[in-house]
CSV table of C-alpha atoms in Angstrom, one decimal:
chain,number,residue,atom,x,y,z
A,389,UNK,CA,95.1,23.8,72.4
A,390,UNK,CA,97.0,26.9,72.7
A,391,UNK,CA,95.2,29.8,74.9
A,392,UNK,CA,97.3,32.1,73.3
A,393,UNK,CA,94.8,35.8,72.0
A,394,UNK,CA,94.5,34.6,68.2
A,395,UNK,CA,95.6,38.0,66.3
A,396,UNK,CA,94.7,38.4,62.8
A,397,UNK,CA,96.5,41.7,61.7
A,398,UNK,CA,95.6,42.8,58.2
A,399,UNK,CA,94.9,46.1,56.1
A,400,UNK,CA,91.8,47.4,55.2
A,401,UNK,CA,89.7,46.2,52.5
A,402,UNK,CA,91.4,42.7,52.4
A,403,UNK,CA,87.7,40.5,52.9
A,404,UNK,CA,88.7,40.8,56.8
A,405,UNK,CA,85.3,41.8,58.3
A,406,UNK,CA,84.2,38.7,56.1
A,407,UNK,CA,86.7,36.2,57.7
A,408,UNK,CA,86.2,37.9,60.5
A,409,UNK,CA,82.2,36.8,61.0
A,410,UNK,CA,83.3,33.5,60.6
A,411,UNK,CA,84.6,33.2,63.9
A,412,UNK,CA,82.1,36.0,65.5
A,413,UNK,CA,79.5,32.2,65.2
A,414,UNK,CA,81.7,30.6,67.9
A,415,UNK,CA,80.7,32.4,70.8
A,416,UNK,CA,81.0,29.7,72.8
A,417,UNK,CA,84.7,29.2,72.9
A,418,UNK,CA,85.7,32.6,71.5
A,419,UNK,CA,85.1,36.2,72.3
A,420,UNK,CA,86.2,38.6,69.1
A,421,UNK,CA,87.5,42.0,69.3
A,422,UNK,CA,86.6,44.0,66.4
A,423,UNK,CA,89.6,46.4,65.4
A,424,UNK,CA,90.4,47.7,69.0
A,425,UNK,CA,93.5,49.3,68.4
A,426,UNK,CA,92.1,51.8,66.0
A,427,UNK,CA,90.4,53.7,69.0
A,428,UNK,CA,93.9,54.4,70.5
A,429,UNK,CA,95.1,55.0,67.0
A,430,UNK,CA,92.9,57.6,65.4
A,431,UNK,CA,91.1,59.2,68.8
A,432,UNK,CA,93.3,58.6,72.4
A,433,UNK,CA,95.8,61.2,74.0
A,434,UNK,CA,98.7,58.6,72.7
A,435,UNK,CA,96.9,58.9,68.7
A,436,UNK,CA,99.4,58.5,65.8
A,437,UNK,CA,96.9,59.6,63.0
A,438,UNK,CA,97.1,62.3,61.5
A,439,UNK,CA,93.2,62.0,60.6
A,440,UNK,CA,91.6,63.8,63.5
A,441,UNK,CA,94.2,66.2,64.4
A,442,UNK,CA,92.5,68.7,63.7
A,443,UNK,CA,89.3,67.8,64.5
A,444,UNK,CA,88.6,67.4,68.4
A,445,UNK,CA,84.8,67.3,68.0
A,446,UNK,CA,85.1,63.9,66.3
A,447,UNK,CA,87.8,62.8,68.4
A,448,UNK,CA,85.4,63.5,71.3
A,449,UNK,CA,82.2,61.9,69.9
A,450,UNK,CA,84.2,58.6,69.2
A,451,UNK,CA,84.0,57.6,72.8
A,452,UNK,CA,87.8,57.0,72.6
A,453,UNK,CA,89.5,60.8,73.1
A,454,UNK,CA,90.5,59.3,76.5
A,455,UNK,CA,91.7,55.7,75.2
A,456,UNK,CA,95.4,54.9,75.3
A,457,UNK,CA,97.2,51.9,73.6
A,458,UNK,CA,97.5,50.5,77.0
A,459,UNK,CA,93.0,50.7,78.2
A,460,UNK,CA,92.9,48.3,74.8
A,461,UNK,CA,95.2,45.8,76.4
A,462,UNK,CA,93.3,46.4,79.8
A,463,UNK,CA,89.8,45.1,77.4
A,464,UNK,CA,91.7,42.3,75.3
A,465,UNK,CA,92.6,41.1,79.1
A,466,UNK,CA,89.5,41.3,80.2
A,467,UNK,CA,87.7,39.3,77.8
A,468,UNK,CA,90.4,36.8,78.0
A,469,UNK,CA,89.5,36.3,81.6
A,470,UNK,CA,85.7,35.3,80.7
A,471,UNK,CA,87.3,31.9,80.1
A,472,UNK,CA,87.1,31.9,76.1
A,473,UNK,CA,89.7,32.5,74.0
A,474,UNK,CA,90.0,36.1,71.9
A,475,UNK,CA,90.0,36.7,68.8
A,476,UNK,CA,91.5,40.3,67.4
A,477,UNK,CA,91.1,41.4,63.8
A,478,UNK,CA,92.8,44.3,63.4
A,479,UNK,CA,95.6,46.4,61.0
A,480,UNK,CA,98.9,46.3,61.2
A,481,UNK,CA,99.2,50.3,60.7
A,482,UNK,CA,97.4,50.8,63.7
A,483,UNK,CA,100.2,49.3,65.8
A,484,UNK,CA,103.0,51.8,64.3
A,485,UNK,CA,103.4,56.0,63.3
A,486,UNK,CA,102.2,56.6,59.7
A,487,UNK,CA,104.6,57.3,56.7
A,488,UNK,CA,108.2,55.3,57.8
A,489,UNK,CA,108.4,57.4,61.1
A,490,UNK,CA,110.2,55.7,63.7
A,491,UNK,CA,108.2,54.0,66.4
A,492,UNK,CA,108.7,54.6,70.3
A,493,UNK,CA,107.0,52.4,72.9
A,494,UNK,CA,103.6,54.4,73.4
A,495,UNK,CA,104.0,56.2,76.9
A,496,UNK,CA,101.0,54.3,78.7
A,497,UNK,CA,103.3,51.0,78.0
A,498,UNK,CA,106.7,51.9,79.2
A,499,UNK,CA,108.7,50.8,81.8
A,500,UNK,CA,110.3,54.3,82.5
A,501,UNK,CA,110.3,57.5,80.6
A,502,UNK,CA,112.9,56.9,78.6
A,503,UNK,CA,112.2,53.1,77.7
A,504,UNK,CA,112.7,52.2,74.2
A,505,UNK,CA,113.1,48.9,72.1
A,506,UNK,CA,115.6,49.0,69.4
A,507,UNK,CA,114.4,47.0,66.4
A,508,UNK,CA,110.7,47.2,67.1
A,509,UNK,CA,108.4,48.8,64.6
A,510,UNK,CA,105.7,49.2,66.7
A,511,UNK,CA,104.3,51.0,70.0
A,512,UNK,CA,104.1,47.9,71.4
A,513,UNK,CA,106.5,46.2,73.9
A,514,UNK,CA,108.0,42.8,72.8
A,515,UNK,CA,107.3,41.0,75.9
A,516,UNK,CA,103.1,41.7,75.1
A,517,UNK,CA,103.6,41.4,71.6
A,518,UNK,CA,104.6,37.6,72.4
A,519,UNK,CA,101.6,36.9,73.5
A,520,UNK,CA,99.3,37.0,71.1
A,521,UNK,CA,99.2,34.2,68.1
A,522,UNK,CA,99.9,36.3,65.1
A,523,UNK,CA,98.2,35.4,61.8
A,524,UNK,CA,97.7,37.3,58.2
A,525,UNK,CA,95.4,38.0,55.7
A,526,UNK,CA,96.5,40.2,52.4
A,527,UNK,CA,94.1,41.5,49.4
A,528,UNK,CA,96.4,42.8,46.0
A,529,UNK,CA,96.3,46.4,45.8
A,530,UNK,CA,94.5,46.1,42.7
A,531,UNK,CA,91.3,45.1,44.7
A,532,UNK,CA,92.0,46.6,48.3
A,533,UNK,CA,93.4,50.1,47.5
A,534,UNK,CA,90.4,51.0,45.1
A,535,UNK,CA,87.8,49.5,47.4
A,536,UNK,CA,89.5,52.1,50.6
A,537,UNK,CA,89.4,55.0,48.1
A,538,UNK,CA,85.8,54.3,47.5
A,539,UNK,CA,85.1,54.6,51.1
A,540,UNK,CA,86.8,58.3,51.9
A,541,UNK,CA,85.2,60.2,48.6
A,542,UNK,CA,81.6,61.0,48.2
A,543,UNK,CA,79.1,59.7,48.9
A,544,UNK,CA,80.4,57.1,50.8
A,545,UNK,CA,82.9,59.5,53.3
A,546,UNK,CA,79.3,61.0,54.9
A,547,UNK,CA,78.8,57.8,56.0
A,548,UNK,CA,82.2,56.6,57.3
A,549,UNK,CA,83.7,59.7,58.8
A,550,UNK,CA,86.7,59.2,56.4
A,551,UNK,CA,86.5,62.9,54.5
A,552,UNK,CA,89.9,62.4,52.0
A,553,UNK,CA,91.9,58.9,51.1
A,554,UNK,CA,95.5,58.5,52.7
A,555,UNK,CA,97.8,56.4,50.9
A,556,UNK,CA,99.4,56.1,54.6
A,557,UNK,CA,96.5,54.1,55.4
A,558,UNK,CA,97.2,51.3,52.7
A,559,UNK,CA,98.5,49.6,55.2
A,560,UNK,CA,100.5,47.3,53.5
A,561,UNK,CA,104.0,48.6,54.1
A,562,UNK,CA,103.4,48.3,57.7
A,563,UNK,CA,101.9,44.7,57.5
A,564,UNK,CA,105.0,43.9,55.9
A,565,UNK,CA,107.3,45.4,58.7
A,566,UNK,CA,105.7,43.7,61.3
A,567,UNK,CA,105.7,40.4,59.5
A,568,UNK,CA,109.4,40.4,59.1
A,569,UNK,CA,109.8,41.5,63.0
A,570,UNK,CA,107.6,38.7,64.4
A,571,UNK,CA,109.8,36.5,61.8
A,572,UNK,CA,112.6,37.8,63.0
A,573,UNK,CA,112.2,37.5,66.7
A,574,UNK,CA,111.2,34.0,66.0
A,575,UNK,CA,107.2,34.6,67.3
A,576,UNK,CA,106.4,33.3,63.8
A,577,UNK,CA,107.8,31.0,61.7
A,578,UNK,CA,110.4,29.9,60.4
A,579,UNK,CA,107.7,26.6,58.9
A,580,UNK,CA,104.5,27.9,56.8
A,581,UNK,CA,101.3,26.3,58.3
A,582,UNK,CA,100.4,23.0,55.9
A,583,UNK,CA,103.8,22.2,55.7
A,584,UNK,CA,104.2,18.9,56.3
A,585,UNK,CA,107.5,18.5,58.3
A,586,UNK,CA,109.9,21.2,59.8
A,587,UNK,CA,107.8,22.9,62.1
A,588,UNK,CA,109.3,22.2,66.0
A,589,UNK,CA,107.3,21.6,69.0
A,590,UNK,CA,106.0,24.9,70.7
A,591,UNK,CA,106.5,27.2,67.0
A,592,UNK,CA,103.7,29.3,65.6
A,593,UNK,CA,104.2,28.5,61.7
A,594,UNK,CA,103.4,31.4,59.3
A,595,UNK,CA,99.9,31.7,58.5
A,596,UNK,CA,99.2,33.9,55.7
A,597,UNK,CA,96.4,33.8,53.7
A,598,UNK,CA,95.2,35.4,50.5
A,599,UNK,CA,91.4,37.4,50.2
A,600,UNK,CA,91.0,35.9,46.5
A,601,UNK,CA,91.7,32.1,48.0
A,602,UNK,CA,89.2,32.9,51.0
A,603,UNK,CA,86.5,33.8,48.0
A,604,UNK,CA,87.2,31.1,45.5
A,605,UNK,CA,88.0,28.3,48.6
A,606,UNK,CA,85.9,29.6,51.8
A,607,UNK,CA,86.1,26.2,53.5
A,608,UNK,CA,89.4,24.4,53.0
A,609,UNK,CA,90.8,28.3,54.1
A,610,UNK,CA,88.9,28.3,57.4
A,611,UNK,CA,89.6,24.6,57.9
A,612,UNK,CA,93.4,25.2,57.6
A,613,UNK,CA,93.5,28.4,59.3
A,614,UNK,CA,91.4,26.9,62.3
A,615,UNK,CA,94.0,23.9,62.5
A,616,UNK,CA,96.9,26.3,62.7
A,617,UNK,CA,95.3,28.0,65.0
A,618,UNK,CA,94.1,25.2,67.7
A,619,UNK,CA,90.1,26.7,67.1
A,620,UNK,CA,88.2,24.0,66.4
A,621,UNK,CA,86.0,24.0,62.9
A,622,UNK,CA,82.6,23.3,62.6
A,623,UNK,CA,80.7,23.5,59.2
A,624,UNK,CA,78.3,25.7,60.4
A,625,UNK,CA,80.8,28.4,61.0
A,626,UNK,CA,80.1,29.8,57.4
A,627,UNK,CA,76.4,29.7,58.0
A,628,UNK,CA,75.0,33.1,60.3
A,629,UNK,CA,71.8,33.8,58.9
A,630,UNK,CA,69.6,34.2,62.5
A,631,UNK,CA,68.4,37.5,64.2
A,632,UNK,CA,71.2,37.0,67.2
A,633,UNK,CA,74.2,36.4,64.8
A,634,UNK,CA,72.9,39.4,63.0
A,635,UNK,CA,72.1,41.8,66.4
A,636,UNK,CA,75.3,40.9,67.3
A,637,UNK,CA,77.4,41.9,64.4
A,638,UNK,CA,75.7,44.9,63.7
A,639,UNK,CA,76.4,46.2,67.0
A,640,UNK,CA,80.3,45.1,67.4
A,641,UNK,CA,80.8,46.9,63.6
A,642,UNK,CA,78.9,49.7,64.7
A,643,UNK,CA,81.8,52.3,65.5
A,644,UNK,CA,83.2,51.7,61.8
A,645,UNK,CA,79.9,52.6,60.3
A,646,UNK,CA,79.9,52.4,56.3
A,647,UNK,CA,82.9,50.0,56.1
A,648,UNK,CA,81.3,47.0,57.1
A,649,UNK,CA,78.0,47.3,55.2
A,650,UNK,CA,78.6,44.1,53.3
A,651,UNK,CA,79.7,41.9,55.6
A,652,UNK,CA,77.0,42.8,58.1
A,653,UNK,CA,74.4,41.9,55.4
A,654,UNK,CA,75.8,38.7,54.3
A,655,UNK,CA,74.1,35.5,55.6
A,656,UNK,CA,77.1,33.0,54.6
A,657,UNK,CA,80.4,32.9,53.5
A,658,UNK,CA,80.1,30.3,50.1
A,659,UNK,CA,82.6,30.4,47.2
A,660,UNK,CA,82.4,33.2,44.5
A,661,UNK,CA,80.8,32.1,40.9
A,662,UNK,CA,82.6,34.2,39.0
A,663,UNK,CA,86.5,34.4,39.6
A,664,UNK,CA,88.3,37.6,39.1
A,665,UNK,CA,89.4,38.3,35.6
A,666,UNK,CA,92.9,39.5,35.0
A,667,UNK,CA,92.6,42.9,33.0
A,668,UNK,CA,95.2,45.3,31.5
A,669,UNK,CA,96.3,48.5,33.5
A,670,UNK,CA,94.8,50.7,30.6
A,671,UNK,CA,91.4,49.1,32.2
A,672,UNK,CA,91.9,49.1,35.3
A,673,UNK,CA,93.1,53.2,35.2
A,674,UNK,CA,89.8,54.0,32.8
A,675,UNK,CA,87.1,52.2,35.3
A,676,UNK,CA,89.3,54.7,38.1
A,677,UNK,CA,89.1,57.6,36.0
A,678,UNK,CA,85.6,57.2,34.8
A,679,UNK,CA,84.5,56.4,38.5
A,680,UNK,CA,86.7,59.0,40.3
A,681,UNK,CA,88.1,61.4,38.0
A,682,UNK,CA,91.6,62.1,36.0
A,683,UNK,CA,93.7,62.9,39.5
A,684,UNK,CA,91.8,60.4,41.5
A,685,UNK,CA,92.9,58.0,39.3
A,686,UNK,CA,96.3,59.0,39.2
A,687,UNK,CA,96.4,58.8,43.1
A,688,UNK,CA,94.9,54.9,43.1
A,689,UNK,CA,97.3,54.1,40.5
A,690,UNK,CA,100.5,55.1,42.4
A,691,UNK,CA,99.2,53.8,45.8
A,692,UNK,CA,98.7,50.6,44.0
A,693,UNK,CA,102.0,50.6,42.3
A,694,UNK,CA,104.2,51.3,45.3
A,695,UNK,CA,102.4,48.9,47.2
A,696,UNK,CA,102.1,45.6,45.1
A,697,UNK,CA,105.8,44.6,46.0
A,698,UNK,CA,105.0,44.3,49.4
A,699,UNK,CA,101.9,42.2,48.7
A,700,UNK,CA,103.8,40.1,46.5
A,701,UNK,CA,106.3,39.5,49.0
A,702,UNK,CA,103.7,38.4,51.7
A,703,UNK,CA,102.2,36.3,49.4
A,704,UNK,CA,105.2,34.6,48.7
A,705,UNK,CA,104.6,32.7,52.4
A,706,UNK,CA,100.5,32.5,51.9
A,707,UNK,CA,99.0,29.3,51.9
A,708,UNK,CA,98.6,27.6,48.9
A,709,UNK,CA,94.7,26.3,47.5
């Protein structure tokens, strides 16, 4: 089995905190890290958000004012060395500067002052980015961009920190870039996982999968992610309805508080009843306006338009159920 740091990279809202508790049951080959890049992201000397720049208090009560891109390595390293495997859930947007801007290697991680990587979309040097085992998990906008909104507007945003929505932090643009540069550099790909011939000895084959499969099809999606991945499945991976599955969860979700609120309360992961129903756009923008207002709605509408081409071209390589 590969020892390879298991990185599923995401966006928010995409049913990843769900997918995510799945593997949070084997702690006894696998220790999970719980979106550690957003602390150098939104709150560290080397932050590329433009959330908190303006806002030092919160920067300060995070904890993180002091963590660089480089201390969260120094952690994913050091649970790696406690002789399990790691498991990172975490967004792609986190790993690159907001709105297109062109990414440098963050200072803590360079070889020299002036080191730079041509190509690379990210702060993050090749050479680590190579290490990890990269995997994907995508939501349409439809579902995930409404769901992010919810959380940065009233009343949810007392709870969450989040005080307006940034269409920067969709978070599927950047998934997309940094699918097509593991691609590219040959880290991933170029075989899908459940292919059944094509993939060589030693390749990582695409894994991408889709929220609305892991809803409708919980088990045959962690099966075949768990086989591309070398973790091992046991049915009682969807099961975590005990007070030390529970302790534990609501403690590593803690620093996200108000995202999570679902996922921490669920007991199982078991397939939905009741399938989404495809409605009209005329629907869909009335529900937004009637829940958020005329502009709101406006502002959910674009975001989701601009990004469903990139969703639809990462879907285009998801598994298929």
């Amino acid at each position: 089995m590969s020892d390879q740091s298991v990185f599923l990279v995401t966006h928010p809202r995409a049913c990843s905190t769900a997918f995510e508790r799945v593997f949070m049951t084997r702690r006894d080959i696998l220790k999970c890290a719980h979106e550690p890049f957003g602390d150098s992201f939104y709150y560290g000397p080397e932050r590329l958000s433009e959330r908190y720049a303006n806002d030092e208090a919160a920067r300060e009560s995070s904890g993180f004012s002091k963590t660089t891109y480089r201390d969260v390595l120094n952690r994913l390293e050091r649970d790696g060395s406690e002789g399990k495997r790691v498991f990172i859930k975490d967004m792609a947007y986190y790993l690159m500067p907001p709105n297109g801007k062109p990414a440098t290697i963050a200072p803590s991680l360079r070889k020299s002052e002036d080191y730079t990587e041509e190509g690379n979309p990210t702060v993050i040097p090749l050479e680590i980015i190579r290490k990890f085992h990269w995997t994907f998990l995508i939501r349409h906008p439809r579902r995930g961009i409404p769901s992010y909104f919810r959380c940065c507007v009233p009343p949810l945003d007392e709870v969450t920190g989040f005080k307006e929505f940034m269409p920067s932090e969709a978070g599927y643009v950047e998934l997309r870039r940094l699918f097509d540069y593991l691609r590219e550099q040959k880290i991933v790909g170029p075989s899908l996982t459940g292919e059944s011939n094509g993939q060589k000895q030693g390749e990582i084959a695409i894994t991408v999968i889709d929220a609305d499969d892991l809803l409708d099809h919980p088990e045959p999606v962690v099966k075949a992610f768990c086989k591309a991945t070398g973790i091992e499945y046991k049915p009682d991976m969807l099961t975590w309805d005990d007070d030390e599955n529970q302790k534990y969860v609501s403690e590593a979700f803690a620093k996200w508080n108000g995202f999570h609120n679902d996922a921490i309360h669920s007991k199982s992961l078991t397939a939905r009843t009741q399938t989404h129903k495809t409605i009209t756009e005329e629907i869909e923008n009335e529900e937004w306006r009637q829940k958020y207002g005329e502009e709101a709605q406006k502002v959910i509408r674009a975001c989701v338009d601009e990004n469903i081409p990139h969703y639809e071209y990462l879907k285009s390589f998801a598994l298929k159920f």
